[in-house]
Amino acid sequence: MAAERQVYSIKELNRYIRMKLDSDNLLSDVWIRGEISNFTHHGSGHMYFTLKDESSRIKAIMFASHNQRLPFIPKEGARVIARGNVTVYERDGQYQFYATHMQPDGIGSLYLAYEQLKSKLEQEGLFAEARKRPLPRFPKCIGVITSPTGAAVRDIVITLQRRFPQVAIVIYPVLVQGKGAAPSIVKAIGALNRMGEADVLIVGRGGGSLEELWAFNEEEVARAISASRIPVISAVGHETDFTIADFAADLRAATPTAAAELAVPHAGELAAQLRQQQQRLRQALQRRAQRGRERHAGLERSLALAGPRRSLMQHTQRLDQLRERLQRSADARLSRSRERTAVLHHSLQRFHPQSSVAAARQRTESIRRELMGAMQARLQEKKSRYVAEIRHLDALSPLKVMSRGYSLVYDEAEEHLIKSLTEVQLGDLVVIKMNDGQLNCQVWGMKEDGKDDDEGSGA
């Protein structure tokens, strides 16, 4: 049995107890009321104290991250209502109360109502930054919703007139505390929205107790501020006073005077800024004018403006040079063209048909002369031969023979020369041609050479 018993260390036990306490819903968010004792505000900013009542006590601690926003300074013996959780400090084995909120006792119910309403509206998104509207930089009219008899309205008006005298101010008097305060504020916000004259609304009052400021923690006021078409600046109480209206407004001012300062620019500062801008503009214009003068002077000194004729002469000289280059180029090209033409002409002349024709003519003339010479020679030869033949023929001509006493005998028809006796018969008619004429004869007798007897008597 002893082997099955589990033994814990003190640390494990304390951790187990802490886990038990941390998992308890009541102990993780609990409100307690008590009197502060043994209060110590450590140099680190954390507050250590004991909360006690008539019959019990509990150690408490409030870290600096939470106590920085406390609206009051806790003191020894003060009665407070605190919100926080209960857990165990493991090292000492003591349970403690870790406070996150704390307020003086006596107004606890209002504070609880405040926290509950704040949580509700926050969950609805009424405090979202996206809903915040920017204020106009130069408003023409400021609507002030506050008590007409309090110091707040005087501070607001004086501050507005001092900072921006041009702005118009519309004061809508309302109750700022008491039962009728919230409806009065809601009515004023609605009325100024319907009038449409104001560019910015300041809703607020001077400082006071939580009960006196409670009208600005009413839900209807918060919703009226949120529904306003005109941007709203909340200015309730002092810097440490936070109301629901502050969260619902487009801008929270710590005091009414601060609200007036946020609503309008400072005319003096604007005038100073304007003078500064004028000075900067004047200096910029002077620098620009100076640059313009320097540029103008530079242009005047430039060659183009200082000596346009000189520049023109340079261009003229350049033009002459280009013209000479062009002329030389044209001449060279013309010369090359002429040389090429001459070469081509010479080439053409070598093969010109006129020279061929002349040569042909010369050859023709030469041949003609040779032919004529040959013809003349041949003719002369023929003539000589002809003469010789004529002479030969003449020598052989029967006429020539007949001139020497010979005659020719033809038949009667003078077609056949009779050369033999055998070609004629006695009694045939024959024609005897002589040198100077002819004789028509008849054969009466024939005698052959070498014979004595005639066959007949001759004619």
PDB file of N, CA, C and O in Angstrom, residues 406-444:
ATOM      1  N   TYR A 406      40.143  32.927-207.123  1.00  0.00           N
ATOM      2  CA  TYR A 406      39.427  31.674-206.881  1.00  0.00           C
ATOM      3  C   TYR A 406      37.964  31.992-206.716  1.00  0.00           C
ATOM      4  O   TYR A 406      37.600  33.124-206.450  1.00  0.00           O
ATOM      5  N   SER A 407      37.119  30.899-206.935  1.00  0.00           N
ATOM      6  CA  SER A 407      35.677  31.037-206.764  1.00  0.00           C
ATOM      7  C   SER A 407      35.134  29.800-206.059  1.00  0.00           C
ATOM      8  O   SER A 407      35.783  28.777-206.007  1.00  0.00           O
ATOM      9  N   LEU A 408      33.900  29.937-205.574  1.00  0.00           N
ATOM     10  CA  LEU A 408      33.253  28.851-204.814  1.00  0.00           C
ATOM     11  C   LEU A 408      32.007  28.427-205.558  1.00  0.00           C
ATOM     12  O   LEU A 408      31.265  29.282-206.059  1.00  0.00           O
ATOM     13  N   VAL A 409      31.815  27.081-205.513  1.00  0.00           N
ATOM     14  CA  VAL A 409      30.647  26.545-206.212  1.00  0.00           C
ATOM     15  C   VAL A 409      29.663  25.976-205.176  1.00  0.00           C
ATOM     16  O   VAL A 409      30.047  25.172-204.317  1.00  0.00           O
ATOM     17  N   TYR A 410      28.440  26.473-205.284  1.00  0.00           N
ATOM     18  CA  TYR A 410      27.384  26.012-204.399  1.00  0.00           C
ATOM     19  C   TYR A 410      26.302  25.358-205.216  1.00  0.00           C
ATOM     20  O   TYR A 410      26.229  25.574-206.423  1.00  0.00           O
ATOM     21  N   ASP A 411      25.514  24.550-204.567  1.00  0.00           N
ATOM     22  CA  ASP A 411      24.371  23.977-205.291  1.00  0.00           C
ATOM     23  C   ASP A 411      23.376  25.070-205.609  1.00  0.00           C
ATOM     24  O   ASP A 411      23.597  26.237-205.256  1.00  0.00           O
ATOM     25  N   GLU A 412      22.394  24.620-206.202  1.00  0.00           N
ATOM     26  CA  GLU A 412      21.437  25.623-206.697  1.00  0.00           C
ATOM     27  C   GLU A 412      20.835  26.401-205.551  1.00  0.00           C
ATOM     28  O   GLU A 412      20.594  27.606-205.662  1.00  0.00           O
ATOM     29  N   ALA A 413      20.646  25.723-204.457  1.00  0.00           N
ATOM     30  CA  ALA A 413      20.053  26.424-203.287  1.00  0.00           C
ATOM     31  C   ALA A 413      21.073  27.206-202.491  1.00  0.00           C
ATOM     32  O   ALA A 413      20.742  27.835-201.489  1.00  0.00           O
ATOM     33  N   GLU A 414      22.307  27.166-202.870  1.00  0.00           N
ATOM     34  CA  GLU A 414      23.402  27.871-202.169  1.00  0.00           C
ATOM     35  C   GLU A 414      23.512  27.456-200.697  1.00  0.00           C
ATOM     36  O   GLU A 414      23.902  28.211-199.829  1.00  0.00           O
ATOM     37  N   GLU A 415      23.208  26.253-200.491  1.00  0.00           N
ATOM     38  CA  GLU A 415      23.305  25.752-199.129  1.00  0.00           C
ATOM     39  C   GLU A 415      24.464  24.780-198.959  1.00  0.00           C
ATOM     40  O   GLU A 415      24.906  24.549-197.828  1.00  0.00           O
ATOM     41  N   HIS A 416      24.930  24.263-199.983  1.00  0.00           N
ATOM     42  CA  HIS A 416      25.969  23.246-199.904  1.00  0.00           C
ATOM     43  C   HIS A 416      27.082  23.563-200.883  1.00  0.00           C
ATOM     44  O   HIS A 416      26.825  23.849-202.035  1.00  0.00           O
ATOM     45  N   LEU A 417      28.255  23.600-200.278  1.00  0.00           N
ATOM     46  CA  LEU A 417      29.424  23.905-201.111  1.00  0.00           C
ATOM     47  C   LEU A 417      29.821  22.625-201.835  1.00  0.00           C
ATOM     48  O   LEU A 417      30.017  21.585-201.193  1.00  0.00           O
ATOM     49  N   ILE A 418      30.010  22.744-203.046  1.00  0.00           N
ATOM     50  CA  ILE A 418      30.355  21.575-203.869  1.00  0.00           C
ATOM     51  C   ILE A 418      31.873  21.530-203.970  1.00  0.00           C
ATOM     52  O   ILE A 418      32.492  22.471-204.434  1.00  0.00           O
ATOM     53  N   LYS A 419      32.337  20.453-203.369  1.00  0.00           N
ATOM     54  CA  LYS A 419      33.808  20.312-203.374  1.00  0.00           C
ATOM     55  C   LYS A 419      34.312  19.210-204.261  1.00  0.00           C
ATOM     56  O   LYS A 419      35.525  19.079-204.452  1.00  0.00           O
ATOM     57  N   SER A 420      33.400  18.395-204.707  1.00  0.00           N
ATOM     58  CA  SER A 420      33.827  17.284-205.544  1.00  0.00           C
ATOM     59  C   SER A 420      32.868  17.113-206.712  1.00  0.00           C
ATOM     60  O   SER A 420      31.703  17.498-206.609  1.00  0.00           O
ATOM     61  N   LEU A 421      33.385  16.516-207.745  1.00  0.00           N
ATOM     62  CA  LEU A 421      32.563  16.292-208.927  1.00  0.00           C
ATOM     63  C   LEU A 421      31.464  15.301-208.648  1.00  0.00           C
ATOM     64  O   LEU A 421      30.429  15.318-209.294  1.00  0.00           O
ATOM     65  N   THR A 422      31.709  14.591-207.661  1.00  0.00           N
ATOM     66  CA  THR A 422      30.704  13.581-207.331  1.00  0.00           C
ATOM     67  C   THR A 422      29.444  14.142-206.744  1.00  0.00           C
ATOM     68  O   THR A 422      28.457  13.462-206.604  1.00  0.00           O
ATOM     69  N   GLU A 423      29.557  15.430-206.415  1.00  0.00           N
ATOM     70  CA  GLU A 423      28.406  16.037-205.746  1.00  0.00           C
ATOM     71  C   GLU A 423      27.456  16.694-206.751  1.00  0.00           C
ATOM     72  O   GLU A 423      26.425  17.211-206.362  1.00  0.00           O
ATOM     73  N   VAL A 424      27.842  16.665-208.015  1.00  0.00           N
ATOM     74  CA  VAL A 424      26.986  17.254-209.034  1.00  0.00           C
ATOM     75  C   VAL A 424      26.807  16.260-210.148  1.00  0.00           C
ATOM     76  O   VAL A 424      27.597  15.315-210.264  1.00  0.00           O
ATOM     77  N   GLN A 425      25.808  16.552-210.851  1.00  0.00           N
ATOM     78  CA  GLN A 425      25.486  15.783-212.050  1.00  0.00           C
ATOM     79  C   GLN A 425      25.402  16.712-213.228  1.00  0.00           C
ATOM     80  O   GLN A 425      25.262  17.935-213.034  1.00  0.00           O
ATOM     81  N   LEU A 426      25.544  16.159-214.277  1.00  0.00           N
ATOM     82  CA  LEU A 426      25.410  16.958-215.486  1.00  0.00           C
ATOM     83  C   LEU A 426      24.024  17.509-215.548  1.00  0.00           C
ATOM     84  O   LEU A 426      23.056  16.833-215.225  1.00  0.00           O
ATOM     85  N   GLY A 427      23.998  18.686-215.924  1.00  0.00           N
ATOM     86  CA  GLY A 427      22.708  19.385-216.017  1.00  0.00           C
ATOM     87  C   GLY A 427      22.328  20.081-214.756  1.00  0.00           C
ATOM     88  O   GLY A 427      21.376  20.821-214.712  1.00  0.00           O
ATOM     89  N   ASP A 428      22.991  19.786-213.635  1.00  0.00           N
ATOM     90  CA  ASP A 428      22.640  20.512-212.391  1.00  0.00           C
ATOM     91  C   ASP A 428      22.989  21.979-212.511  1.00  0.00           C
ATOM     92  O   ASP A 428      23.967  22.362-213.112  1.00  0.00           O
ATOM     93  N   LEU A 429      22.132  22.723-211.894  1.00  0.00           N
ATOM     94  CA  LEU A 429      22.393  24.154-211.806  1.00  0.00           C
ATOM     95  C   LEU A 429      23.274  24.412-210.596  1.00  0.00           C
ATOM     96  O   LEU A 429      23.031  23.920-209.508  1.00  0.00           O
ATOM     97  N   VAL A 430      24.242  25.194-210.788  1.00  0.00           N
ATOM     98  CA  VAL A 430      25.160  25.535-209.697  1.00  0.00           C
ATOM     99  C   VAL A 430      25.359  27.025-209.655  1.00  0.00           C
ATOM    100  O   VAL A 430      25.122  27.699-210.658  1.00  0.00           O
ATOM    101  N   VAL A 431      25.780  27.484-208.551  1.00  0.00           N
ATOM    102  CA  VAL A 431      26.060  28.942-208.351  1.00  0.00           C
ATOM    103  C   VAL A 431      27.543  29.084-208.071  1.00  0.00           C
ATOM    104  O   VAL A 431      28.062  28.484-207.135  1.00  0.00           O
ATOM    105  N   ILE A 432      28.202  29.866-208.826  1.00  0.00           N
ATOM    106  CA  ILE A 432      29.624  30.095-208.640  1.00  0.00           C
ATOM    107  C   ILE A 432      29.820  31.499-208.137  1.00  0.00           C
ATOM    108  O   ILE A 432      29.429  32.477-208.764  1.00  0.00           O
ATOM    109  N   LYS A 433      30.327  31.550-206.875  1.00  0.00           N
ATOM    110  CA  LYS A 433      30.581  32.867-206.282  1.00  0.00           C
ATOM    111  C   LYS A 433      32.018  33.261-206.483  1.00  0.00           C
ATOM    112  O   LYS A 433      32.915  32.506-206.152  1.00  0.00           O
ATOM    113  N   MET A 434      32.173  34.473-206.895  1.00  0.00           N
ATOM    114  CA  MET A 434      33.490  35.018-207.198  1.00  0.00           C
ATOM    115  C   MET A 434      33.706  36.234-206.332  1.00  0.00           C
ATOM    116  O   MET A 434      32.836  36.602-205.548  1.00  0.00           O
ATOM    117  N   ASN A 435      34.824  36.822-206.523  1.00  0.00           N
ATOM    118  CA  ASN A 435      35.181  37.951-205.649  1.00  0.00           C
ATOM    119  C   ASN A 435      34.230  39.102-205.821  1.00  0.00           C
ATOM    120  O   ASN A 435      33.931  39.784-204.864  1.00  0.00           O
ATOM    121  N   ASP A 436      33.748  39.323-206.969  1.00  0.00           N
ATOM    122  CA  ASP A 436      32.921  40.498-207.201  1.00  0.00           C
ATOM    123  C   ASP A 436      31.499  40.144-207.600  1.00  0.00           C
ATOM    124  O   ASP A 436      30.768  40.992-208.081  1.00  0.00           O
ATOM    125  N   GLY A 437      31.123  38.852-207.460  1.00  0.00           N
ATOM    126  CA  GLY A 437      29.739  38.504-207.775  1.00  0.00           C
ATOM    127  C   GLY A 437      29.591  36.995-207.904  1.00  0.00           C
ATOM    128  O   GLY A 437      30.392  36.229-207.368  1.00  0.00           O
ATOM    129  N   GLN A 438      28.544  36.542-208.581  1.00  0.00           N
ATOM    130  CA  GLN A 438      28.296  35.115-208.749  1.00  0.00           C
ATOM    131  C   GLN A 438      27.781  34.873-210.131  1.00  0.00           C
ATOM    132  O   GLN A 438      27.196  35.753-210.746  1.00  0.00           O
ATOM    133  N   LEU A 439      27.940  33.526-210.376  1.00  0.00           N
ATOM    134  CA  LEU A 439      27.457  33.125-211.689  1.00  0.00           C
ATOM    135  C   LEU A 439      26.505  31.971-211.488  1.00  0.00           C
ATOM    136  O   LEU A 439      26.739  31.072-210.701  1.00  0.00           O
ATOM    137  N   ASN A 440      25.401  32.028-212.200  1.00  0.00           N
ATOM    138  CA  ASN A 440      24.463  30.921-212.228  1.00  0.00           C
ATOM    139  C   ASN A 440      24.740  30.113-213.475  1.00  0.00           C
ATOM    140  O   ASN A 440      24.513  30.569-214.573  1.00  0.00           O
ATOM    141  N   CYS A 441      25.220  28.860-213.216  1.00  0.00           N
ATOM    142  CA  CYS A 441      25.666  28.047-214.323  1.00  0.00           C
ATOM    143  C   CYS A 441      24.974  26.693-214.289  1.00  0.00           C
ATOM    144  O   CYS A 441      24.404  26.312-213.273  1.00  0.00           O
ATOM    145  N   GLN A 442      25.139  26.031-215.403  1.00  0.00           N
ATOM    146  CA  GLN A 442      24.630  24.648-215.571  1.00  0.00           C
ATOM    147  C   GLN A 442      25.750  23.770-216.046  1.00  0.00           C
ATOM    148  O   GLN A 442      26.515  24.141-216.894  1.00  0.00           O
ATOM    149  N   VAL A 443      25.752  22.588-215.335  1.00  0.00           N
ATOM    150  CA  VAL A 443      26.880  21.698-215.641  1.00  0.00           C
ATOM    151  C   VAL A 443      26.585  21.007-216.945  1.00  0.00           C
ATOM    152  O   VAL A 443      25.614  20.281-217.045  1.00  0.00           O
ATOM    153  N   TRP A 444      27.516  21.278-217.856  1.00  0.00           N
ATOM    154  CA  TRP A 444      27.399  20.674-219.146  1.00  0.00           C
ATOM    155  C   TRP A 444      28.410  19.576-219.302  1.00  0.00           C
ATOM    156  O   TRP A 444      28.280  18.708-220.030  1.00  0.00           O
TER     157      TRP A 444
END
